[in-house]
Amino acid sequence: MDRNPLATFCDNRVFPVVSCLTFVSPPSYPLPMAKLSIQSLDVQNKEVLMRVDFNVPLKHGAITDDTRITAAVPSIQHLLKGGAKLVLCSHLGRPKAGASAEFSLQPVAVRLAELLGQEVKLAADSIGEEVAALRAGLQAGQVLLLENTRFYPEEEKNDADFAKQLAGSADIFVNDAFGTAHRAHASTEGVTHYVKQSAMGFLMARELEYLVYKLDQGERPFVVIMGGAKVSDKIQVINSLMAKADTFIIGGAMAYTFRKAQGYKIGKSLVENDKLELALDILKNAEAKGIRFLLPADTRITQEFKDGAETRVTAAYTEGGEIPDDWEGIDIGTQAIAEFSKEIASAKTILWNGPMGVFEIGSFAEGTRAIAQAVADSAALSIVGGGDSVTAVNKFGLDDQMNFISTGGGASLELLEGKELPGVAALTNV
Ligand code: AMP
């Protein structure tokens, strides 16, 4: 049965060469040793299945940000240069009911062909006889992109039969999809049981290099900047990093939970009332360990949650500057910016996860912008750990001044929580 209605209009098309990129060199630093690396593989004339993260944002069928495609190019080029018959697979979005044009990887195939400067065939499906025939017909140095793996619910269920079909006749699997490595899906974990070797690609290796190895061995002082909406989302990261960090800087709405727990008035600011005890425990724990745990001294507040609304900065909490009942905190205040920036300037290693305020709204973005600038100006090794802080750094045009920006959201958080990612654990040990 042909389960994929895309077959009619997609028809295993070959996307032509439009432009050419020069070869992107693989990273020059040594890759983490515990797992097999793409650099150690002999792929000449061999079929290689590679999981990539081509889950790009699309608007009316056009890619609005191709970062995830360009990020996979070094590994793809390395394998093609080595003479692999390369089969790529990825998910795109969250298709609910099987195959649909809306979630087709067709625009990705077009963009990838442009970036590689060579043809990229798009299969109409990810498994099945037609796909097997296309795979069998691949020559060394050619690329075949399989259609969205999530057109099959078996993908997210890590179904063994689906994983086996995806592995097909490939003996080598490469996983470069860091953003989905925290999920045990057929294309990230299951497939490794049906190949001889499973290696990490350059992107995966770089994420592990920075988020695990460099943070472990980072020079002191190690300053962790945490922000965002909720303490509950970050509690495990805070607990895990307590073992490594010298200083925590806390911004965003999560600061109000700490301030309320300390007995201050926080007006109608976002707060987690069921996490007040937890907040106090964190503060006590930090004190007992001799870790500096810095909360914002003051807060930028508003009565209206919209761009252009009037804002004020409170006096410092410790000087009676609490948030009035009908006002809410939307950013850190000026004293907090100055204190945090000073702390950042003397750091040797910085990890940043989560914005200092509602940076999406222009008039509430000052604190996040200032902290992003302080991190950019610092001589420390700067690591931006996924999610909204990445969006903020990009928005302020400071991305090229950071040492490393993670491409993963959930995957980076889980790594920072000290968890082993299923997509990494399943790779071949060396
Ligand atoms: P997270 O995904 O937990 O990193 O949270 C990021 C979100 O927290 C962003 O969308 C921010 O707008 C939001 N945020 C940060 N500070 C505040 C605040 N003071 N009040 C409300 N939302 C905030």
Coordinates of C-alpha atoms and ligand atoms in Angstrom, one line a residue:
M1 CA 0.0 0.0 0.0
D2 CA 1.3 3.4 -0.8
R3 CA 0.8 5.2 2.5
N4 CA 2.1 8.5 1.2
P5 CA -0.1 10.7 -0.9
L6 CA 2.9 12.9 -1.6
A7 CA 4.1 10.3 -4.0
T8 CA 1.8 11.7 -6.6
F9 CA 3.2 15.2 -6.7
C10 CA 6.6 14.7 -5.1
D11 CA 7.5 11.7 -7.3
N12 CA 11.1 11.2 -6.1
R13 CA 12.1 14.4 -7.7
V14 CA 15.7 15.4 -8.1
F15 CA 16.3 19.0 -7.0
P16 CA 18.8 20.7 -9.2
V17 CA 22.0 22.6 -8.4
V18 CA 21.4 26.3 -8.0
S19 CA 24.5 27.6 -6.3
C20 CA 27.6 26.2 -4.8
L21 CA 29.1 26.4 -1.3
T22 CA 32.8 26.0 -0.7
F23 CA 33.7 22.9 1.4
V24 CA 33.2 23.6 5.1
S25 CA 36.1 22.1 7.1
P26 CA 35.3 19.8 9.9
P27 CA 36.2 21.2 13.3
S28 CA 39.9 21.1 14.2
Y29 CA 39.4 20.4 17.9
P30 CA 39.4 16.8 19.1
L31 CA 36.0 15.3 19.4
P32 CA 34.7 13.7 22.7
M33 CA 36.3 10.3 23.0
A34 CA 33.6 8.1 24.5
K35 CA 31.5 7.7 21.4
L36 CA 32.4 6.8 17.8
S37 CA 32.9 9.9 15.7
I38 CA 32.2 10.5 12.1
Q39 CA 35.9 11.2 11.7
S40 CA 36.8 7.6 12.4
L41 CA 34.4 6.1 9.8
D42 CA 35.5 4.5 6.5
V43 CA 32.5 5.3 4.3
Q44 CA 34.0 4.8 0.8
N45 CA 31.3 3.3 -1.4
K46 CA 29.2 2.4 1.6
E47 CA 25.5 3.3 2.3
V48 CA 25.3 5.6 5.3
L49 CA 22.1 6.6 7.0
M50 CA 22.3 9.9 8.7
R51 CA 19.7 11.5 11.0
V52 CA 19.7 15.2 10.7
D53 CA 17.6 17.9 12.2
F54 CA 15.8 19.5 9.3
N55 CA 12.9 20.6 11.4
V56 CA 13.0 24.2 10.0
P57 CA 10.4 26.9 10.4
L58 CA 8.2 27.3 7.3
K59 CA 5.8 30.0 6.3
H60 CA 3.5 29.4 3.3
G61 CA 5.8 26.6 2.2
A62 CA 9.0 28.7 2.4
I63 CA 11.8 28.2 4.8
T64 CA 12.1 31.3 7.1
D65 CA 15.4 30.2 8.8
D66 CA 17.7 27.6 7.3
T67 CA 20.2 27.5 10.3
R68 CA 19.4 23.8 10.9
I69 CA 20.2 22.9 7.3
T70 CA 23.5 24.8 7.2
A71 CA 24.4 23.3 10.6
A72 CA 24.3 19.8 9.1
V73 CA 26.3 20.7 6.0
P74 CA 29.8 20.0 7.5
S75 CA 28.9 16.4 8.3
I76 CA 27.1 15.8 5.0
Q77 CA 30.1 17.2 3.0
H78 CA 32.5 15.1 5.1
L79 CA 30.6 11.9 4.3
L80 CA 30.2 12.8 0.6
K81 CA 33.9 13.6 0.3
G82 CA 34.6 10.3 1.9
G83 CA 32.6 8.5 -0.9
A84 CA 29.5 7.6 1.1
K85 CA 26.2 6.8 -0.6
L86 CA 24.3 9.1 1.7
V87 CA 20.7 8.6 2.9
L88 CA 19.4 11.5 5.1
C89 CA 16.4 11.3 7.3
S90 CA 14.6 13.9 9.5
H91 CA 11.3 14.8 11.0
L92 CA 9.6 18.1 10.2
G93 CA 6.9 19.6 12.5
R94 CA 4.2 17.6 14.1
P95 CA 2.1 16.0 11.4
K96 CA -1.0 14.6 13.0
A97 CA -2.6 12.3 10.4
G98 CA 0.1 10.7 8.2
A99 CA 1.6 12.3 5.2
S100 CA 0.7 15.8 4.1
A101 CA 2.2 18.4 1.7
E102 CA 2.3 20.9 4.6
F103 CA 5.0 18.8 6.4
S104 CA 6.9 17.6 3.3
L105 CA 10.7 18.0 3.3
Q106 CA 10.5 19.2 -0.3
P107 CA 11.6 22.8 0.4
V108 CA 14.5 21.4 2.5
A109 CA 15.7 19.3 -0.4
V110 CA 15.7 22.4 -2.6
R111 CA 17.7 24.4 -0.1
L112 CA 20.1 21.6 0.6
A113 CA 20.9 21.2 -3.1
E114 CA 21.7 24.9 -3.2
L115 CA 24.0 24.6 -0.2
L116 CA 25.8 21.5 -1.3
G117 CA 26.0 22.5 -4.9
Q118 CA 24.8 19.1 -6.0
E119 CA 21.6 17.2 -6.7
V120 CA 19.5 16.1 -3.8
K121 CA 16.9 13.4 -4.5
L122 CA 13.8 13.5 -2.3
A123 CA 12.2 10.1 -1.8
A124 CA 8.4 10.2 -1.6
D125 CA 8.5 8.1 1.6
S126 CA 10.9 7.2 4.4
I127 CA 10.4 3.4 4.1
G128 CA 9.0 0.9 1.6
E129 CA 10.0 -0.8 -1.6
E130 CA 10.4 2.3 -3.7
V131 CA 12.7 3.9 -1.2
A132 CA 14.7 0.7 -0.9
A133 CA 15.2 0.7 -4.7
L134 CA 16.3 4.4 -4.7
R135 CA 18.7 3.6 -1.9
A136 CA 20.1 0.6 -3.8
G137 CA 20.6 2.8 -6.9
L138 CA 22.8 5.4 -5.0
Q139 CA 26.3 6.0 -6.2
A140 CA 29.2 7.1 -4.0
G141 CA 29.0 10.8 -3.4
Q142 CA 25.2 11.0 -4.0
V143 CA 22.5 12.1 -1.6
L144 CA 19.0 10.9 -1.0
L145 CA 16.7 12.7 1.4
L146 CA 13.9 10.5 2.8
E147 CA 10.5 12.1 3.4
N148 CA 9.4 13.2 6.9
T149 CA 9.8 10.3 9.3
R150 CA 6.9 11.6 11.4
F151 CA 4.5 10.7 8.7
Y152 CA 4.6 7.4 10.5
P153 CA 3.4 7.3 14.2
E154 CA 5.8 4.4 14.5
E155 CA 8.7 6.9 14.5
E156 CA 7.8 8.5 17.8
K157 CA 6.8 5.1 19.3
N158 CA 10.3 3.9 18.5
D159 CA 8.7 0.9 16.7
A160 CA 11.2 -1.8 16.1
D161 CA 9.9 -2.8 12.6
F162 CA 9.9 0.8 11.4
A163 CA 13.4 1.4 12.8
K164 CA 14.6 -1.8 10.9
Q165 CA 13.1 -0.6 7.7
L166 CA 14.6 2.8 8.1
A167 CA 18.1 1.3 8.7
G168 CA 17.5 -0.7 5.5
S169 CA 20.7 -2.0 4.0
A170 CA 22.9 0.6 5.7
D171 CA 25.6 -0.7 8.0
I172 CA 26.6 2.7 9.2
F173 CA 24.4 5.3 11.0
V174 CA 25.4 8.8 11.8
N175 CA 23.4 11.0 14.2
D176 CA 23.8 14.7 13.8
A177 CA 20.4 15.7 15.1
F178 CA 21.2 17.1 18.5
G179 CA 17.9 18.8 18.8
T180 CA 16.0 15.4 19.0
A181 CA 18.7 13.4 20.8
H182 CA 16.7 13.6 24.0
R183 CA 13.9 11.6 22.4
A184 CA 14.2 7.8 21.9
H185 CA 12.6 7.6 18.5
A186 CA 13.0 5.1 15.7
S187 CA 15.3 7.4 13.7
T188 CA 17.4 8.5 16.7
E189 CA 17.6 5.4 18.9
G190 CA 15.8 2.4 17.4
V191 CA 17.7 2.4 14.2
T192 CA 21.0 1.9 16.0
H193 CA 20.0 -1.7 16.8
Y194 CA 20.0 -2.6 13.1
V195 CA 23.3 -1.2 11.9
K196 CA 26.9 -2.2 12.7
Q197 CA 28.3 1.2 13.6
S198 CA 26.6 4.4 15.0
A199 CA 28.6 7.5 15.1
M200 CA 28.1 11.1 16.1
G201 CA 28.3 13.8 13.5
F202 CA 30.2 17.1 13.9
L203 CA 27.2 19.1 15.1
M204 CA 26.4 16.5 17.7
A205 CA 30.0 16.3 18.8
R206 CA 30.3 20.0 19.1
E207 CA 27.2 20.2 21.3
L208 CA 28.6 17.5 23.6
E209 CA 32.0 19.2 23.6
Y210 CA 30.6 22.5 24.9
L211 CA 27.6 21.5 27.0
V212 CA 29.4 18.6 28.7
Y213 CA 33.2 18.6 28.4
K214 CA 33.9 22.4 28.3
L215 CA 31.5 23.1 31.1
D216 CA 33.0 20.3 33.2
Q217 CA 36.5 21.6 32.7
G218 CA 35.7 25.3 32.4
E219 CA 38.0 27.9 34.0
R220 CA 36.8 29.5 37.2
P221 CA 34.9 31.6 38.1
F222 CA 32.1 29.8 36.3
V223 CA 29.0 32.0 36.2
V224 CA 25.6 30.6 35.3
I225 CA 23.0 33.0 34.1
M226 CA 19.5 31.7 34.4
G227 CA 16.3 33.4 33.3
G228 CA 12.9 32.7 31.7
A229 CA 9.4 32.1 33.0
K230 CA 9.5 29.4 35.6
V231 CA 11.7 28.0 38.3
S232 CA 10.1 24.6 37.8
D233 CA 11.4 24.4 34.3
K234 CA 15.0 25.0 35.4
I235 CA 15.2 23.5 38.8
Q236 CA 17.0 20.4 37.7
V237 CA 19.5 22.4 35.7
I238 CA 20.1 24.6 38.8
N239 CA 20.6 21.5 41.0
S240 CA 22.9 19.9 38.6
L241 CA 25.0 23.0 38.0
M242 CA 25.3 23.6 41.8
A243 CA 28.1 21.0 41.6
K244 CA 30.1 23.1 39.1
A245 CA 29.2 26.8 39.3
D246 CA 30.7 29.5 41.5
T247 CA 27.9 32.1 40.9
F248 CA 24.3 32.0 39.7
I249 CA 22.7 35.1 38.3
I250 CA 18.9 34.9 38.2
G251 CA 16.6 37.0 36.0
G252 CA 13.3 36.6 34.3
A253 CA 10.0 35.8 35.9
M254 CA 11.6 33.1 38.0
A255 CA 13.2 35.8 40.2
Y256 CA 9.8 36.7 41.6
T257 CA 9.3 33.3 43.0
F258 CA 12.5 33.7 44.9
R259 CA 11.7 37.2 46.0
K260 CA 8.2 36.2 47.1
A261 CA 9.7 33.3 49.0
Q262 CA 12.0 35.8 50.8
G263 CA 8.9 37.7 51.9
Y264 CA 8.9 40.6 49.4
K265 CA 5.8 41.9 47.6
I266 CA 5.8 41.2 43.9
G267 CA 2.5 42.7 42.8
K268 CA 0.9 40.8 40.0
S269 CA 4.1 39.5 38.6
L270 CA 4.3 35.9 37.2
V271 CA 5.0 33.6 40.2
E272 CA 4.9 29.9 41.0
N273 CA 3.2 29.9 44.4
D274 CA 3.7 26.2 44.8
K275 CA 7.4 26.6 44.4
L276 CA 8.2 29.0 47.2
E277 CA 9.5 26.3 49.6
L278 CA 11.6 25.0 46.7
A279 CA 13.0 28.4 46.1
L280 CA 14.0 28.8 49.7
D281 CA 15.7 25.3 49.6
I282 CA 17.7 26.4 46.6
L283 CA 18.8 29.6 48.4
K284 CA 19.8 27.6 51.5
N285 CA 21.6 25.0 49.4
A286 CA 23.6 27.6 47.6
E287 CA 24.5 29.3 50.8
A288 CA 25.6 26.0 52.4
K289 CA 27.8 25.3 49.4
G290 CA 29.3 28.7 49.4
I291 CA 27.8 29.5 45.9
R292 CA 26.9 33.1 45.2
F293 CA 23.2 33.2 44.2
L294 CA 22.4 36.7 42.8
L295 CA 18.8 37.8 42.5
P296 CA 18.0 41.1 40.7
A297 CA 18.3 44.0 43.2
D298 CA 15.5 45.9 41.5
T299 CA 12.9 45.3 38.8
R300 CA 11.4 47.1 35.8
I301 CA 7.6 47.1 36.2
T302 CA 4.6 48.0 34.2
Q303 CA 0.8 48.2 34.5
E304 CA 0.2 47.3 30.9
F305 CA 1.7 44.3 29.2
K306 CA 2.3 45.9 25.8
D307 CA 5.0 47.5 23.7
G308 CA 5.3 51.2 24.5
A309 CA 3.6 50.9 27.9
E310 CA 4.9 53.1 30.7
T311 CA 7.6 51.3 32.8
R312 CA 9.3 52.2 36.0
V313 CA 12.2 50.8 38.0
T314 CA 11.6 50.0 41.6
A315 CA 14.0 50.9 44.4
A316 CA 16.1 48.0 45.5
Y317 CA 14.1 45.3 47.4
T318 CA 16.4 45.6 50.3
E319 CA 15.7 49.3 50.5
G320 CA 11.9 48.9 50.6
G321 CA 11.5 48.8 46.8
E322 CA 8.8 46.2 46.4
I323 CA 6.4 45.9 43.5
P324 CA 3.0 47.6 44.1
D325 CA -0.2 45.5 43.9
D326 CA -1.4 46.5 40.4
W327 CA 2.1 46.5 38.8
E328 CA 4.0 43.5 37.4
G329 CA 7.7 42.9 36.8
I330 CA 8.7 42.5 33.2
D331 CA 12.5 43.0 33.3
I332 CA 15.4 43.4 35.7
G333 CA 16.1 46.9 36.8
T334 CA 19.1 49.3 36.3
Q335 CA 20.9 48.3 39.5
A336 CA 20.5 44.6 38.7
I337 CA 21.9 45.3 35.2
A338 CA 24.9 47.0 36.6
E339 CA 25.6 44.3 39.3
F340 CA 25.1 41.4 36.9
S341 CA 27.2 43.0 34.2
K342 CA 30.1 43.5 36.7
E343 CA 29.9 39.9 37.7
I344 CA 29.9 38.7 34.1
A345 CA 32.9 40.8 33.3
S346 CA 35.0 38.9 35.8
A347 CA 33.8 35.4 34.8
K348 CA 36.1 33.0 33.0
T349 CA 33.3 30.6 31.9
I350 CA 29.7 31.6 31.3
L351 CA 26.6 29.5 30.7
W352 CA 23.5 31.5 29.8
N353 CA 20.0 29.9 29.7
G354 CA 16.8 32.1 29.7
P355 CA 16.1 35.8 29.1
M356 CA 16.1 38.4 31.9
G357 CA 12.7 39.7 31.0
V358 CA 10.0 39.8 28.3
F359 CA 12.6 40.5 25.6
E360 CA 10.1 39.9 22.8
I361 CA 8.5 43.3 23.6
G362 CA 10.8 46.2 22.7
S363 CA 10.2 48.3 25.8
F364 CA 10.7 45.3 28.1
A365 CA 13.9 44.1 26.4
E366 CA 16.6 46.3 28.0
G367 CA 17.8 43.9 30.7
T368 CA 18.1 41.0 28.3
R369 CA 19.9 43.2 25.8
A370 CA 22.4 44.5 28.4
I371 CA 23.2 41.1 29.7
A372 CA 23.6 39.7 26.2
Q373 CA 26.0 42.6 25.5
A374 CA 27.9 42.0 28.8
V375 CA 28.4 38.3 27.8
A376 CA 29.5 39.4 24.3
D377 CA 32.0 41.8 25.8
S378 CA 33.4 39.4 28.3
A379 CA 36.6 37.5 27.6
A380 CA 35.1 34.4 29.2
L381 CA 34.2 31.2 27.3
S382 CA 30.6 32.0 26.6
I383 CA 28.0 29.2 26.0
V384 CA 24.4 30.0 25.2
G385 CA 22.4 27.0 26.2
G386 CA 19.4 26.7 23.9
G387 CA 15.8 28.1 23.7
D388 CA 14.9 31.7 24.2
S389 CA 18.3 33.1 25.1
V390 CA 19.4 31.9 21.6
T391 CA 16.5 33.8 20.1
A392 CA 17.5 36.9 22.2
V393 CA 21.2 36.7 21.2
N394 CA 20.2 36.5 17.5
K395 CA 17.7 39.3 17.8
F396 CA 20.4 41.6 19.2
G397 CA 22.9 40.6 16.5
L398 CA 25.4 39.3 19.1
D399 CA 25.4 35.7 18.0
D400 CA 28.9 35.9 16.4
Q401 CA 30.3 37.2 19.7
M402 CA 29.4 34.0 21.6
N403 CA 31.8 31.1 21.7
F404 CA 29.0 28.6 21.4
I405 CA 25.3 28.7 20.8
S406 CA 23.4 25.4 21.3
T407 CA 21.0 24.3 18.5
G408 CA 18.9 22.3 21.0
G409 CA 16.1 23.4 23.3
G410 CA 14.9 20.4 25.2
A411 CA 18.1 18.5 24.4
S412 CA 20.4 21.2 25.8
L413 CA 18.3 21.5 29.0
E414 CA 18.4 17.7 29.5
L415 CA 22.2 17.6 29.0
L416 CA 22.6 20.5 31.5
E417 CA 20.4 18.6 33.9
G418 CA 23.1 15.9 33.8
K419 CA 20.9 13.4 31.9
E420 CA 22.2 11.0 29.3
L421 CA 20.4 11.6 26.0
P422 CA 19.0 8.4 24.5
G423 CA 20.2 9.4 21.0
V424 CA 23.7 9.8 22.3
A425 CA 23.7 6.7 24.6
A426 CA 22.7 4.5 21.7
L427 CA 25.8 5.5 19.7
T428 CA 28.8 3.0 19.5
N429 CA 31.2 3.3 22.4
V430 CA 34.9 3.5 21.6
Ligands
AMP1 P1 11.8 30.0 29.2 O1 11.2 29.4 28.0 O2 11.4 29.4 30.5 O3 13.2 30.3 29.0 O4 11.0 31.4 29.3 C1 11.2 32.4 28.3 C2 10.0 33.3 28.4 O5 9.9 33.9 29.7 C3 10.1 34.4 27.4 O6 9.0 34.3 26.5 C4 9.9 35.7 28.2 O7 9.1 36.6 27.7 C5 9.3 35.2 29.5 N1 9.7 36.0 30.6 C6 10.8 36.4 31.1 N2 10.7 37.3 32.1 C7 9.4 37.5 32.3 C8 8.6 38.3 33.2 N3 9.3 39.1 34.0 N4 7.3 38.2 33.1 C9 6.7 37.4 32.2 N5 7.4 36.6 31.4 C10 8.7 36.7 31.4

